[in-house]
mmCIF file of C-alpha atoms and ligand atoms in Angstrom:
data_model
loop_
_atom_site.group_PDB
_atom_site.id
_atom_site.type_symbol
_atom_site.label_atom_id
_atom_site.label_comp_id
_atom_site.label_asym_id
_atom_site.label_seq_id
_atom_site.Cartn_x
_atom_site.Cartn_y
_atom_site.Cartn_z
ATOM 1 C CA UNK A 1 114.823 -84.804 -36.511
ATOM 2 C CA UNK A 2 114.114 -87.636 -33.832
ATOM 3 C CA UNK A 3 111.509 -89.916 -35.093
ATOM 4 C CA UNK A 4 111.037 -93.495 -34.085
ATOM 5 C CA UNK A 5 112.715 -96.482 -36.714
ATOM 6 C CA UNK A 6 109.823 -97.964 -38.889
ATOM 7 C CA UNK A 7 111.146 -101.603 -37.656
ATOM 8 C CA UNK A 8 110.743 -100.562 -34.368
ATOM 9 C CA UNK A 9 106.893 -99.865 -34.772
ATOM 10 C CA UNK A 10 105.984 -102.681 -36.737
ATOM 11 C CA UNK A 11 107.798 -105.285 -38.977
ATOM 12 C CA UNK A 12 107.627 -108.550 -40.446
ATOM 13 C CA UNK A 13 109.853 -111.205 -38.461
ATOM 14 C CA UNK A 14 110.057 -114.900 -39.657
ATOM 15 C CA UNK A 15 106.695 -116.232 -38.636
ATOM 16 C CA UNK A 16 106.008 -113.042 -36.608
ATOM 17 C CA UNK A 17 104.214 -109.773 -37.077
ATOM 18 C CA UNK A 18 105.691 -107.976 -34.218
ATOM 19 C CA UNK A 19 104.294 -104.678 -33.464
ATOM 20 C CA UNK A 20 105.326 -101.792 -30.671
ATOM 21 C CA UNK A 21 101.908 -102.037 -28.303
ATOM 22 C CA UNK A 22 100.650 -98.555 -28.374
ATOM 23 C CA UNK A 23 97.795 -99.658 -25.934
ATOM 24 C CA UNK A 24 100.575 -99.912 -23.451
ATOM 25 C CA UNK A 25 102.468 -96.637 -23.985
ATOM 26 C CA UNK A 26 103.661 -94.378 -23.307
ATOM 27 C CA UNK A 27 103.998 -96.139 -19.503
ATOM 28 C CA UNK A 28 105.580 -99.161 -21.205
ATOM 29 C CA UNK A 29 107.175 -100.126 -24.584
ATOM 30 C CA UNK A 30 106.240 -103.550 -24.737
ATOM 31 C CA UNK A 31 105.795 -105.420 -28.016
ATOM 32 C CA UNK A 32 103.169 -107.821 -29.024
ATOM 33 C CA UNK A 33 104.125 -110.580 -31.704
ATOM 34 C CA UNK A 34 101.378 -111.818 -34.059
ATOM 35 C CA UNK A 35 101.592 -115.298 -35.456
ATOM 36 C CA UNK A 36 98.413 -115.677 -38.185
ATOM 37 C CA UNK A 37 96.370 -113.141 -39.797
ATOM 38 C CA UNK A 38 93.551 -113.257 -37.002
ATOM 39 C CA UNK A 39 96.237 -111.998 -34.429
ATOM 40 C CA UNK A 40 97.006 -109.208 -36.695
ATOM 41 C CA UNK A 41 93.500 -108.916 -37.556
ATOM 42 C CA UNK A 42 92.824 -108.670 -33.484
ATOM 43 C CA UNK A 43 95.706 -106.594 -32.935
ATOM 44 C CA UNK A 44 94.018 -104.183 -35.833
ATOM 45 C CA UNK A 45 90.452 -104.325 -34.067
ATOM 46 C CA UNK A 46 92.059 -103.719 -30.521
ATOM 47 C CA UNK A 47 94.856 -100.826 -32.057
ATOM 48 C CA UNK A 48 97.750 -102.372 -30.708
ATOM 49 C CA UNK A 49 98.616 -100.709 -34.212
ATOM 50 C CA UNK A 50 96.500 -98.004 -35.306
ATOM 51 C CA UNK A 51 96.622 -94.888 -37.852
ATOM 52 C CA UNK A 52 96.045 -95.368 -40.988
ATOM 53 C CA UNK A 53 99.094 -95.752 -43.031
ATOM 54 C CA UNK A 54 100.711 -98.542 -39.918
ATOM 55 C CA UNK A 55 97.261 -100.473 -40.379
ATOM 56 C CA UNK A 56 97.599 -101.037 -43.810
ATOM 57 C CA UNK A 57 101.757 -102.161 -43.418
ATOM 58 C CA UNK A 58 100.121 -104.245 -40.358
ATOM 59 C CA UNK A 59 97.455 -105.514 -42.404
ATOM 60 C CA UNK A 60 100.021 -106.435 -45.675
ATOM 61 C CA UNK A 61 102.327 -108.075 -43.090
ATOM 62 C CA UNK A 62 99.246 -110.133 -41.961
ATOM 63 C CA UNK A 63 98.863 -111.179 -45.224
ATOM 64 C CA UNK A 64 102.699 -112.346 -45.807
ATOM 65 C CA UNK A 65 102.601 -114.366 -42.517
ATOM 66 C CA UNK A 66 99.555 -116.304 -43.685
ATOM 67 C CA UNK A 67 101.062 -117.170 -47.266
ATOM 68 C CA UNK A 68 104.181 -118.332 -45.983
ATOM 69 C CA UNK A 69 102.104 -120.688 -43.409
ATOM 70 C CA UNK A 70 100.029 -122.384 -46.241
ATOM 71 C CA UNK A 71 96.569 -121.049 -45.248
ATOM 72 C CA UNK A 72 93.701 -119.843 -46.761
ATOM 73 C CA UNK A 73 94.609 -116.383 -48.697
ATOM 74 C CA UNK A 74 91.309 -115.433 -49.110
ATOM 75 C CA UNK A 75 90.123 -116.120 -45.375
ATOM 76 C CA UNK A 76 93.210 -114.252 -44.287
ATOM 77 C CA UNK A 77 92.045 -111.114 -46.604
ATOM 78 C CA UNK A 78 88.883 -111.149 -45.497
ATOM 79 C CA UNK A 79 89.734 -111.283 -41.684
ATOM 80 C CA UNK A 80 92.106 -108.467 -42.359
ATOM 81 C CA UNK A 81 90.055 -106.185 -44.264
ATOM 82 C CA UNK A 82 87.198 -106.878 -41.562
ATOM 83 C CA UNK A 83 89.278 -105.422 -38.869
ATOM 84 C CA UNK A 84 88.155 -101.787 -39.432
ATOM 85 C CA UNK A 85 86.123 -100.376 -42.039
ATOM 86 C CA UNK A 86 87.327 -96.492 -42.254
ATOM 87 C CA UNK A 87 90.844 -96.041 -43.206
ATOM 88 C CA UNK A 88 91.233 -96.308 -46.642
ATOM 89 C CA UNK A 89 94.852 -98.035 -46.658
ATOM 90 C CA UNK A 90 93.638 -101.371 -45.104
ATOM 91 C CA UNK A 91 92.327 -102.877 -48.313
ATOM 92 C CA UNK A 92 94.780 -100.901 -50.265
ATOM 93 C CA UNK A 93 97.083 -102.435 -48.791
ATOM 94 C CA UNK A 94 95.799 -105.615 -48.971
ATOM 95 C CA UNK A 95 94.870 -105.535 -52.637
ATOM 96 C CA UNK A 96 99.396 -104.517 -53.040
ATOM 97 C CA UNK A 97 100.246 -107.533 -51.575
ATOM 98 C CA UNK A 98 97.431 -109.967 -52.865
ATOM 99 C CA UNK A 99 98.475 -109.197 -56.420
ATOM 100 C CA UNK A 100 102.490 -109.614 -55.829
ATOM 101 C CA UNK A 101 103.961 -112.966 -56.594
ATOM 102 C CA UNK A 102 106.017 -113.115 -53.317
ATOM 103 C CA UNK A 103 103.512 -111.151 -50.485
ATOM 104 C CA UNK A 104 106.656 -110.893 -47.671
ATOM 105 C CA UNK A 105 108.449 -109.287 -50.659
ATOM 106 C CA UNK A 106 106.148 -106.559 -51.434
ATOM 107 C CA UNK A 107 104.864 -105.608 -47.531
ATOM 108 C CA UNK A 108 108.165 -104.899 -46.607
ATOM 109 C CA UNK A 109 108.518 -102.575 -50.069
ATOM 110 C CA UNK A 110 104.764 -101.255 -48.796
ATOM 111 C CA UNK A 111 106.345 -100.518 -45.511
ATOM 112 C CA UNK A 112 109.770 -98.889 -47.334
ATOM 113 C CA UNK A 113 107.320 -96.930 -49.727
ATOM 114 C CA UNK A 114 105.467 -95.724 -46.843
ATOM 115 C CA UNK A 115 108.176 -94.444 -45.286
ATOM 116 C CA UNK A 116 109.016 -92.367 -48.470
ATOM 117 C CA UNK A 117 106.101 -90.947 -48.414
ATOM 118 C CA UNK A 118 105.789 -89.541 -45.613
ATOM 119 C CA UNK A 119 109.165 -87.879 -46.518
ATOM 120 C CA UNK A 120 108.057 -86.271 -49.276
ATOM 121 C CA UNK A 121 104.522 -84.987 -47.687
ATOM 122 C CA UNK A 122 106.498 -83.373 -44.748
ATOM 123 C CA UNK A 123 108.665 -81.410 -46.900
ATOM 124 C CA UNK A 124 105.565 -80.265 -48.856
ATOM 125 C CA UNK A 125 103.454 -79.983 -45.566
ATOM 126 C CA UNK A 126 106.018 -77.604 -43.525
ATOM 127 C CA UNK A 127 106.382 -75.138 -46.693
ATOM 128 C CA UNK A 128 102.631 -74.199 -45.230
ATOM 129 C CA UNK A 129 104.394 -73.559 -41.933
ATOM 130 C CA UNK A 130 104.743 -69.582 -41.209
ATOM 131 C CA UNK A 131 108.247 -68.693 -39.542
ATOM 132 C CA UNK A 132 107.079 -69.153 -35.240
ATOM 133 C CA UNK A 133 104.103 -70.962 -35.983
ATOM 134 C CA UNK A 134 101.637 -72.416 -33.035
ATOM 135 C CA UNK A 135 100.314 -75.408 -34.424
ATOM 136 C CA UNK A 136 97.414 -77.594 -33.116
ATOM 137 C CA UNK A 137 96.848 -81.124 -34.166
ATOM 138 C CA UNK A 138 94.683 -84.061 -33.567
ATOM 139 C CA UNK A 139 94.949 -87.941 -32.631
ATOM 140 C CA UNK A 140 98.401 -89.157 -33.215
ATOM 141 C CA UNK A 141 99.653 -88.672 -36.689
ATOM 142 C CA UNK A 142 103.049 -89.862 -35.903
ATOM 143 C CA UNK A 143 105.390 -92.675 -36.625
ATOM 144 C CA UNK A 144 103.505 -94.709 -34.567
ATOM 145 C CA UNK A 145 100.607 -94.304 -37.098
ATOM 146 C CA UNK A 146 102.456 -94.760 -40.151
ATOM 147 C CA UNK A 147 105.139 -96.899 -39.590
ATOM 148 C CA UNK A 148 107.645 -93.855 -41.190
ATOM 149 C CA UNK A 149 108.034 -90.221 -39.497
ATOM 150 C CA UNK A 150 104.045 -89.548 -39.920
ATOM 151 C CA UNK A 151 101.820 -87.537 -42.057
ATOM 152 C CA UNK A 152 100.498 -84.222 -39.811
ATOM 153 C CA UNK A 153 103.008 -84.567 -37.157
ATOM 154 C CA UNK A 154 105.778 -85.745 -39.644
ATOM 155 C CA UNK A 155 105.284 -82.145 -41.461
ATOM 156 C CA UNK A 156 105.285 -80.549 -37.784
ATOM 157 C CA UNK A 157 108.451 -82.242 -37.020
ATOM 158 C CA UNK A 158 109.795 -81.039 -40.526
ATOM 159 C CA UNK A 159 108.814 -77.340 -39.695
ATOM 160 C CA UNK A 160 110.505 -78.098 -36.346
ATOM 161 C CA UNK A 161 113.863 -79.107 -37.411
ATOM 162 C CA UNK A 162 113.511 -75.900 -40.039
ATOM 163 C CA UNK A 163 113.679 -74.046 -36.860
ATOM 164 C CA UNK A 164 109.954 -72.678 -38.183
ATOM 165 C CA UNK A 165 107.372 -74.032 -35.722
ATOM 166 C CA UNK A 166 107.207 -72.462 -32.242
ATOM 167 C CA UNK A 167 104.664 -74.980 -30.350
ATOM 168 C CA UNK A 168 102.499 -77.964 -31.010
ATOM 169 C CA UNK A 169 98.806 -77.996 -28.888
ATOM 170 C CA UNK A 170 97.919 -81.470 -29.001
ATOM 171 C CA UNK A 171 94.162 -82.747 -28.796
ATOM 172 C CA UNK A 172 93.616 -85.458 -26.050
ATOM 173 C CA UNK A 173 91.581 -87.138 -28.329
ATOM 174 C CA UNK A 174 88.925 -88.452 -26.407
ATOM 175 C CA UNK A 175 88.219 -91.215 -25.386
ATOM 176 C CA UNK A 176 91.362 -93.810 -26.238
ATOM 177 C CA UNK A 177 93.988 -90.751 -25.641
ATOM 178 C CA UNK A 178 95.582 -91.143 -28.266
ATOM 179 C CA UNK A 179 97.167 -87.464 -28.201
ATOM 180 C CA UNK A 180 97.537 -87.422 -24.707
ATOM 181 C CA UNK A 181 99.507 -90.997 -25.122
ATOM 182 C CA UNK A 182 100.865 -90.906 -27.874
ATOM 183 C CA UNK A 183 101.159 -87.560 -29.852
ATOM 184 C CA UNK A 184 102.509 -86.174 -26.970
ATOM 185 C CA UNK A 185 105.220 -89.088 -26.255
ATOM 186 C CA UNK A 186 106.287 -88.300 -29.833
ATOM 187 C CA UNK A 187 106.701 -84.598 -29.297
ATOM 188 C CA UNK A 188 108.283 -85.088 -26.249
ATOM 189 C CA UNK A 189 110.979 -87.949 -27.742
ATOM 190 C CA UNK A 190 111.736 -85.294 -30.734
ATOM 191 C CA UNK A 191 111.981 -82.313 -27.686
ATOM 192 C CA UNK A 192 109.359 -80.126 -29.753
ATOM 193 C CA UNK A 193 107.522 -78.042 -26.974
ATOM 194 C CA UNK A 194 103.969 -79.132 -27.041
ATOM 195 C CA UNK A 195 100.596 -78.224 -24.426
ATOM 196 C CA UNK A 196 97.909 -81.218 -24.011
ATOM 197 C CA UNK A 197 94.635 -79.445 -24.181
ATOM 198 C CA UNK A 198 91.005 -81.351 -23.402
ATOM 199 C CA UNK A 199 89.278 -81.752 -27.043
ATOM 200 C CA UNK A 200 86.832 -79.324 -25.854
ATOM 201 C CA UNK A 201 89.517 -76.825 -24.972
ATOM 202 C CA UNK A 202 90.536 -75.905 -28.329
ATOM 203 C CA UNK A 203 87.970 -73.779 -29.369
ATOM 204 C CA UNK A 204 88.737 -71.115 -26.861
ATOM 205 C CA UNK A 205 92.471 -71.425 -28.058
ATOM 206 C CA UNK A 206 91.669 -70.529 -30.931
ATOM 207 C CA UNK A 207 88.843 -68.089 -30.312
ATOM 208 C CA UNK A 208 92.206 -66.609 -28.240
ATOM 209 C CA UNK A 209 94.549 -66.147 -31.280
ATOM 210 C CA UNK A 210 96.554 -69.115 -30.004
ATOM 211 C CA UNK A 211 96.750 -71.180 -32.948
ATOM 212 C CA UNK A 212 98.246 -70.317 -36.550
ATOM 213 C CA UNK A 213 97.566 -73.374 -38.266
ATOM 214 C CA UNK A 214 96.114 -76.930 -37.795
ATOM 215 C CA UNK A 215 97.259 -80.127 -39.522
ATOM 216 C CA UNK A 216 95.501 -83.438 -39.344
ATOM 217 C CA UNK A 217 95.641 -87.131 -40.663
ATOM 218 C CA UNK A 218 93.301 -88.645 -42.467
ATOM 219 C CA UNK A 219 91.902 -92.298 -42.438
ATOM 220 C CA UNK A 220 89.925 -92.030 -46.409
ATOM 221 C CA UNK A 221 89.601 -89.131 -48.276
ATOM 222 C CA UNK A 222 87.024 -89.203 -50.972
ATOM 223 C CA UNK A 223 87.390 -88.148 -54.345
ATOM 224 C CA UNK A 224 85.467 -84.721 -53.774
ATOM 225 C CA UNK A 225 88.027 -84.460 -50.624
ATOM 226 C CA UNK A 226 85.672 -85.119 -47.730
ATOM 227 C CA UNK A 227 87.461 -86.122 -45.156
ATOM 228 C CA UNK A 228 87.342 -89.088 -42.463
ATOM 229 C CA UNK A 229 89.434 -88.457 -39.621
ATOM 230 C CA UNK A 230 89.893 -89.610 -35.528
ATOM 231 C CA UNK A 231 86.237 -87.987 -33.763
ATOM 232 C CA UNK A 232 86.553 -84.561 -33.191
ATOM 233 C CA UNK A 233 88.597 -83.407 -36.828
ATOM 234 C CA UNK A 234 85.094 -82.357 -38.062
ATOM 235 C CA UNK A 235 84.498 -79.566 -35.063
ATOM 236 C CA UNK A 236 88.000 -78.821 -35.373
ATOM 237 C CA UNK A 237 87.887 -77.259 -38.867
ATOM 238 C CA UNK A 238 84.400 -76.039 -37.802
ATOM 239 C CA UNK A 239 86.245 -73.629 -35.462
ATOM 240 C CA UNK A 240 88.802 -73.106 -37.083
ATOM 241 C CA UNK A 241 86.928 -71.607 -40.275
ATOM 242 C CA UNK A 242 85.228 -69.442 -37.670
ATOM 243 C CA UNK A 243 88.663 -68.022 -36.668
ATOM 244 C CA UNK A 244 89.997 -67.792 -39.902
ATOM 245 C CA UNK A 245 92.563 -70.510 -39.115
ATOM 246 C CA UNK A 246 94.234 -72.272 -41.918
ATOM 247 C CA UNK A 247 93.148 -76.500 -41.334
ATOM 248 C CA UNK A 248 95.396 -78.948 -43.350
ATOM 249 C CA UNK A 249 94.981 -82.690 -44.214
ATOM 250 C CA UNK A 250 98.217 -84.659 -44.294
ATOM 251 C CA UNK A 251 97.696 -87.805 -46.216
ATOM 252 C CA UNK A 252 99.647 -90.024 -48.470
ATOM 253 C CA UNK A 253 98.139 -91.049 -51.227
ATOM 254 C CA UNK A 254 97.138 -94.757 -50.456
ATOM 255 C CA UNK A 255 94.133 -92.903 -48.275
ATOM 256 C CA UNK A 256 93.228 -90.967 -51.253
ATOM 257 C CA UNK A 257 89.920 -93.501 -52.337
ATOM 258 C CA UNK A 258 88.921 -91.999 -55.749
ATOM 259 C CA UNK A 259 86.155 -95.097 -55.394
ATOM 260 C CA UNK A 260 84.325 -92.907 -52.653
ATOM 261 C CA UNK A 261 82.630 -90.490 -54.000
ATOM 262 C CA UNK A 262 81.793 -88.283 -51.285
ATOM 263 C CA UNK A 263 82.344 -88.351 -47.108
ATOM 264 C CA UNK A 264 78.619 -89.580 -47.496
ATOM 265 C CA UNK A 265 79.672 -92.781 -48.670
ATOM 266 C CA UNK A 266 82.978 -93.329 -46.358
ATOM 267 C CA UNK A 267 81.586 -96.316 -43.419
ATOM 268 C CA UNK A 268 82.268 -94.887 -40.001
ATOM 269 C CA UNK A 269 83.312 -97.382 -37.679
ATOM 270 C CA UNK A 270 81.457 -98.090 -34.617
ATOM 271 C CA UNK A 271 83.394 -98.862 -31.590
ATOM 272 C CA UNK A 272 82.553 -100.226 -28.237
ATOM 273 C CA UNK A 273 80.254 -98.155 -26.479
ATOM 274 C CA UNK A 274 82.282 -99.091 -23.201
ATOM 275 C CA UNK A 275 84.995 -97.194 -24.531
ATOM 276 C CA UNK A 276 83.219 -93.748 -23.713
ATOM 277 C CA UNK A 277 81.395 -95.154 -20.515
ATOM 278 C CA UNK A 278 81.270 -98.404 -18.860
ATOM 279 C CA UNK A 279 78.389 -97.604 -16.640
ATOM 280 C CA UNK A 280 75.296 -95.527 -18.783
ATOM 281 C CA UNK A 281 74.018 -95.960 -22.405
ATOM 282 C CA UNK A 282 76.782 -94.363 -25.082
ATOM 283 C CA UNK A 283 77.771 -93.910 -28.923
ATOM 284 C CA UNK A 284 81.030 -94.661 -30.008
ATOM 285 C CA UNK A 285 81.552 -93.010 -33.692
ATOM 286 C CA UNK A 286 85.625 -92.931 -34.375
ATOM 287 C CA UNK A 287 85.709 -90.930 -37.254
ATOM 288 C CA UNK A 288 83.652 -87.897 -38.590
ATOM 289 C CA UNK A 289 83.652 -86.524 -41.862
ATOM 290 C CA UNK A 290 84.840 -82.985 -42.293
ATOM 291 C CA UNK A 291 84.020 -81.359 -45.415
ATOM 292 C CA UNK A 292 86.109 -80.537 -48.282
ATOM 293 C CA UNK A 293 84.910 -76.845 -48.075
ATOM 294 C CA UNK A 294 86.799 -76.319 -45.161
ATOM 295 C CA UNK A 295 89.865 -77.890 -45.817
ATOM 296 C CA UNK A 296 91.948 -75.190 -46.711
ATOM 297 C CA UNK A 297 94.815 -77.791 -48.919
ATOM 298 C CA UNK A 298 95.425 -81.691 -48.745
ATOM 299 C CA UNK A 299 98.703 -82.335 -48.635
ATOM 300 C CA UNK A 300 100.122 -85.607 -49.904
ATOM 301 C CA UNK A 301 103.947 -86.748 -50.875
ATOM 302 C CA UNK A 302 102.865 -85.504 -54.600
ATOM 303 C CA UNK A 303 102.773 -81.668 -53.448
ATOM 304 C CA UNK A 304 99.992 -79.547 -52.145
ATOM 305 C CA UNK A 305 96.482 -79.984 -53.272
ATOM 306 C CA UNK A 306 94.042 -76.824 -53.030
ATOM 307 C CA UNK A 307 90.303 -76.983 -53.896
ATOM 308 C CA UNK A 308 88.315 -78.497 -56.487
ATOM 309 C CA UNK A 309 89.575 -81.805 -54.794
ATOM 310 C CA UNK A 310 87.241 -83.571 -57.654
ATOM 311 C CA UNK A 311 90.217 -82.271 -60.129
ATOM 312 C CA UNK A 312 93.348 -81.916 -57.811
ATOM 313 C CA UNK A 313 93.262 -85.101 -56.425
ATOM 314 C CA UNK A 314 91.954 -87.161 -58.800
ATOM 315 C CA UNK A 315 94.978 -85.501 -61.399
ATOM 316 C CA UNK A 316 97.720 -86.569 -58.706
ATOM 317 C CA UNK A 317 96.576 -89.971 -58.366
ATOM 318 C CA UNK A 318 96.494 -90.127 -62.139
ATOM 319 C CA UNK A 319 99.958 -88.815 -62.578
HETATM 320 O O1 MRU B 401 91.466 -94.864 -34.335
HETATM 321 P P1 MRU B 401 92.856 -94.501 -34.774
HETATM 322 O O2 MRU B 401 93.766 -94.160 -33.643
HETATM 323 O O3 MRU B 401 93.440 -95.535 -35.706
HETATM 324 O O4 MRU B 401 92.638 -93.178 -35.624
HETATM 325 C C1 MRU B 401 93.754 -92.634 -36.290
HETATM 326 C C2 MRU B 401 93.477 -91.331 -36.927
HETATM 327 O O5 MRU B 401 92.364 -90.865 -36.988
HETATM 328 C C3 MRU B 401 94.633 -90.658 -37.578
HETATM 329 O O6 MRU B 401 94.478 -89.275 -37.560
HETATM 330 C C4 MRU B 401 94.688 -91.120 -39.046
HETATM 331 O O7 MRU B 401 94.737 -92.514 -39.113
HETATM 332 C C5 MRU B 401 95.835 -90.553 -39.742
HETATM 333 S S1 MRU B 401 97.331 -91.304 -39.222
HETATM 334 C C6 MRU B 401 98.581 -90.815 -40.133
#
């Protein structure tokens, strides 16, 4: 399996968080290096690094750099933890390495961890993989997004090098690209055939018979296992319930928030309305919720998690 190195996407440097630009790929593999917590914090807000597992390492790194510069720990939190509101592992994260005597120490062991993770949640992920499967997926779930081998397209890779997964249609994920950009650089690095599709393409691929299965990421679950996910997850699993198309959530754990009790509760960040058109009046929501009823198992690097969420989720985390 071909995956990217975790240092290469982000790591912690001497006074540096330096971080693989993925605003600048996949024309140019450029990196940015951060040198306080607002740079991180920026390079958050502007996803230089995004997905939320590598926000969280990002974010813990941010923290590291400002402890070993003498400043103010609890400015640096909250400038970190302001950078977006959704995905869960931001102020997980944060909370890790605010509590650990040396901060540097325990990000890296975040980032190492991390990578585990998303280890163990492939393995468990591809078992759901039917022998020539035609998968379809959404944003980029990569390694880009988690700093390891990724959660949905880590599994996908998995089933790939099990010789089980036929073809990967990838979302363009309107309107930053990040499946055209990046999901698709990924498959194409790890030579796993894969189809761009327009977001609103997918529902006649699967009204079609296309698609076996989905798998998506997942920014926060909540305890009840509503879902927050990159716009356009929610009318994915819409359609897919229609055509009686198995949807999965790949997650690790540290987006689990048992704290949330419902999607109701889980902030949906905002963005700039310039991002969908610089020229009339737009909305910029990106994240939707999708339900818990039509998530057909949550997959995390504890195993595979089926309906009541409420009990399955809440007795991983637990254990
Ligand atoms: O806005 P982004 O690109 O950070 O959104 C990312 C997603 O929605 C991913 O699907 C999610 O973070 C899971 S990444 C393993």
């Amino acid at each position: 399996m071909r995956v990217l190195e975790p240092d290469r996407i982000l790591r912690l440097e001497g006074e540096r968080v330096v971080l693989l630009d993925q605003r600048r790929l996949p024309d140019d593999e450029v990196e940015l290096a951060c040198r306080s917590a607002a740079e991180v914090a920026d390079a958050i807000r502007e996803l230089a690094v995004r997905g939320a597992p590598a926000i969280g390492i990002a974010a813990a790194y941010g923290y590291a750099l400002a402890a070993s510069r003498g400043d103010d720990l609890n400015e640096a939190f909250a400038v970190l933890a302001g950078a977006r509101p959704t995905a869960a592992n931001l102020a997980w994260a944060l909370r890790e390495v605010e509590a650990a005597a040396d901060p540097a120490a325990r990000a890296r062991e975040l980032h190492a961890e991390e990578v585990q993770r998303c280890r163990r949640m492939s393995v468990h992920a591809a078992r759901l993989v039917g022998p020539g499967s035609r998968a379809l997926t959404h944003c980029n779930t990569g390694g880009l997004a988690t700093g390891g081998q990724g959660t949905a397209l880590g599994a996908l890779n998995e089933a790939w090098s099990q010789g089980l997964l036929q073809h990967v249609f990838v979302g363009e994920t309107r309107p930053l690209l990040q499946g055209a950009r990046l999901t698709a650089w990924e498959l194409e690095s790890a030579g796993i055939p894969h189809t761009v599709m327009a977001d609103a393409a997918t529902g006649s691929l699967l009204a079609g018979g296309e698609v076996d299965c989905v798998f998506v990421g997942a920014d926060r679950i909540a305890a009840n296992g509503d879902t927050a996910n990159k716009i356009g997850t929610y009318p994915l699993a819409v359609l897919a319930d229609r055509h009686a198309v198995p949807f999965y959530v790949v997650a690790p754990t540290s987006t689990i928030d048992l704290g949330t009790p419902s999607g109701a509760e889980i902030p949906i960040e905002e963005r700039d309305p310039r991002e969908v058109s610089s020229r009339f009046p737009a909305r910029n929501p990106a994240f939707d919720i999708t339900p818990a009823e039509l998530i057909t198992a949550i997959v995390t690097e504890l195993g595979v998690h089926r309906a009541p969420y409420a009990e399955s989720l809440s007795g991983a985390v637990a254990a």
